[in-house]
Amino acid sequence: MKISGKIILFIIFICQCIHHSPAFSDDGYELWMKYHPVSDALKLKTYRQQISSIMVSGTSETCQIIRDELKNGLNGLLGKKVPLTTSLSRNGLIIVGTLENLNMIKKSFDTKQLLALGKEGFLIQSGKVAGYRCTIISANDEIGLLYGAFHFLRLIQTQTDLDKIFIISKSIIQYRLLNHWDNLDGRVERGYAGRSLWKWNELPEKVDGRYSDYARANASLGINGTVLNNVNANPDILKPEYLKKVAKLAEVFRPYGIRVFLSINFSSPISAKFHIERSRRAGIGDLSTSDPMNPEVRQWWKDKAAEIYRFIPDFGGFLVKANSEGMPGPQDYNRTHADGANMLAEALSSYSGVVMWRAFVYNADTDLDRAKRAYKEFVPLDGQFRPNVFVQAKNGPVDFQPREPVQPLFGAMPKTPMTLELQLTQEYLGHSTHLVYLAPMWKEYLEFDLYAKGPGSTLAKVVDGSLFDYKMTGIAGVANIGDDRNWCGHFFAQANWYAYGRLAWDHTLSADQIANEWIRMSLTNEDSLVLTIKKMMMGSREACVNYMTPLGLHHIMQPDFHYGPGPDHANAPRLDWTSVYYHRADSTGLGFDRTTSGSNAVSQYFSPLREEFNDIYTCPEKYLLWFHHVPWNYVMHSGRTLWQELCYKYYSGTGYVDQMATTWALLKGRIDSQIFQHVTDRLKKQQKDAKIWRDTCLNYFQRFSQMEIVGK
Ligand code: GCV
């Protein structure tokens, strides 16, 4: 029997539909690039009319990646074969090329805007070329084309109207990086999704197929760099045998526009003789010192930089944790952070490499209040760093707590480009067990007005360079990725990887918009389901704050593991590693007094913030216990007392998780069965854990308030 081509295609389409029906299993590996057939029949019909074939000009590896992506993506989405072509002979052609390569579009399209997009930006425009209806994806470089191709697919995945389309998109932030806290032995510090993706023992000979899938996922979001190893860096990463492995990864990532960076150990130049046992001071060189003013040390780094660039010509630079949590640094030699950073920056400068010098420092001698220390150490150094140095700070002044006010250092370094470090891996937000969508939190930080140059001085404007006219700009996200089949442990944690990448590309996107895209690309396009799932996600971070650390509480988790509650934790090698140091509960009240009569951390903020935070009546209640020691009977805006409000918040947090579990249960049979079960199991655990947080904290604080727990 002879079966026609059309029938075969129809059978393939039906099989794809069946395969992707909710009853079948999705293990999460494909992330947001599933390319399931468009579910809206009318839209599918229109797309099929609008898209007939693909033409990608250029022969590079990147162009081949674009061809494959568009072909596979469109074949899947449209349920029909969308062929590659090299000629313009029919309507519906998707033309992809740089201006340089595409003479034919110059006449038909407005290309002026394209030139203004600079590197990596892209344009998507529909119109006519030589009388045929076409869609152009164009850019000034091939990585821009790749980003444009992914965006075009995203439009179809989210079932957006392609009629008269005109999109121009440009990266606002130059360095958009993931920071992996991956150790060379395969363990991931604060990683909850399996072991490291990097199989150091297999590289460079064996190249795991997952490396290019990782690069592809990042490129689909516009992430353009990756720091491969933990900031608690093992100096071995700079040995030639490791550099060969790093070079292999760089080779895989390069066509996707991703550059590699390394975390370095500041004592790398010292010889094994000078290692200090059980400390993080270790090296691979033959020197007795790593003093940044020592000429031999400086030469060691210059030689090392030259060696690195021989292996990896487009190497991005170094990320450095120094004089923090036992890591060696310039202060070991009475030098400053600027001395240390500048020595490395000098070594990298002739190769256009950068140094990202972390400001996560909290030397107890600097100030009694940990929240003030980074500011006090770094502000006096503003203006002393070489032009290729970034100072990289976490979003908040303490750590990646569920809620903190913004790190005030961001408004106080006008002469030093600062990178914002966010944490995707949920170290303090329930690991990969709790469903917590982080984009609302990141937006809260990005939109935080620091008033550094009057109203409107948002953190976003510091990071994108517009506030202080920084010459380089960067953002970093501590990765939540491991070798688990679904990459992130929790299926919903993929949304945090997605959201980070999208915000790094364009911080003006809303958390709602990003959730909408992610759900449509990863789960379902059914409008009512999208709304339901989005609602769950959007409130999930506030719920987490409420069941863990409401009203400005912070750092009251179990020691080391950082998962469950530990408000009674009082014995640690350092006071600022305990919980009692932060919550300061006593018979008079609760909270850390950081007002002018307390630690005076409020003075690190600009007016009018400092006055607003300083006054118990104007301090936003979400930060109340961060800045004030508040009497148990203090009356809150709601009319409840502090104690009652605390109980109310803890109960509303757990209530929200119960609500998420109930809502999710209603989705049975309407979304993929494997994802449904996976999330159901985790929500059960989250319900239990949220209540443990609530009850442990309230029972503990009750010892001081001596009041009845309300809301049970
Ligand atoms: C990589 C916190 C984490 C550490 C982390 C450190 C840092 O203290 O618990 O695991 O170390 O921050 O950001 O350097």
Coordinates of C-alpha atoms and ligand atoms in Angstrom, one line a residue, residues 181 189-190 230-232 280 321 324-325 358 360 362 370 394 399-400 421 423 427-428 478 560 562 577, ligand 1:
W181 CA 29.0 26.8 43.3
E189 CA 27.6 23.8 47.6
R190 CA 23.9 24.7 48.4
N230 CA 32.5 27.4 43.6
V231 CA 33.6 30.8 45.0
N232 CA 35.0 28.7 47.9
R280 CA 41.0 27.4 52.8
K321 CA 35.7 35.5 47.3
S324 CA 35.3 36.0 53.7
E325 CA 34.3 32.9 55.6
R358 CA 32.7 39.9 45.9
F360 CA 30.1 39.3 50.7
Y362 CA 31.5 40.4 57.3
R370 CA 26.9 42.2 60.4
K394 CA 24.3 40.1 47.1
D399 CA 22.7 36.9 53.0
F400 CA 20.1 35.5 50.6
E421 CA 24.3 38.7 42.9
Q423 CA 20.5 33.4 44.3
E427 CA 19.4 28.0 50.1
Y428 CA 17.1 29.8 52.6
V478 CA 23.8 31.5 41.8
D560 CA 24.6 24.6 58.4
H562 CA 19.7 26.2 56.3
W577 CA 26.1 32.5 62.9
Ligands
GCV1 C1 29.6 29.7 48.8 C2 26.6 31.7 52.6 C3 26.4 30.2 52.2 C4 27.7 29.6 51.8 C5 28.3 30.5 50.6 C6 28.4 31.9 51.1 C7 28.9 32.8 50.0 O1 27.3 31.8 53.8 O2 25.9 29.5 53.3 O3 27.5 28.3 51.4 O4 29.5 30.0 50.2 O5 27.2 32.4 51.6 O6 28.1 33.4 49.3 O7 30.1 32.9 49.8

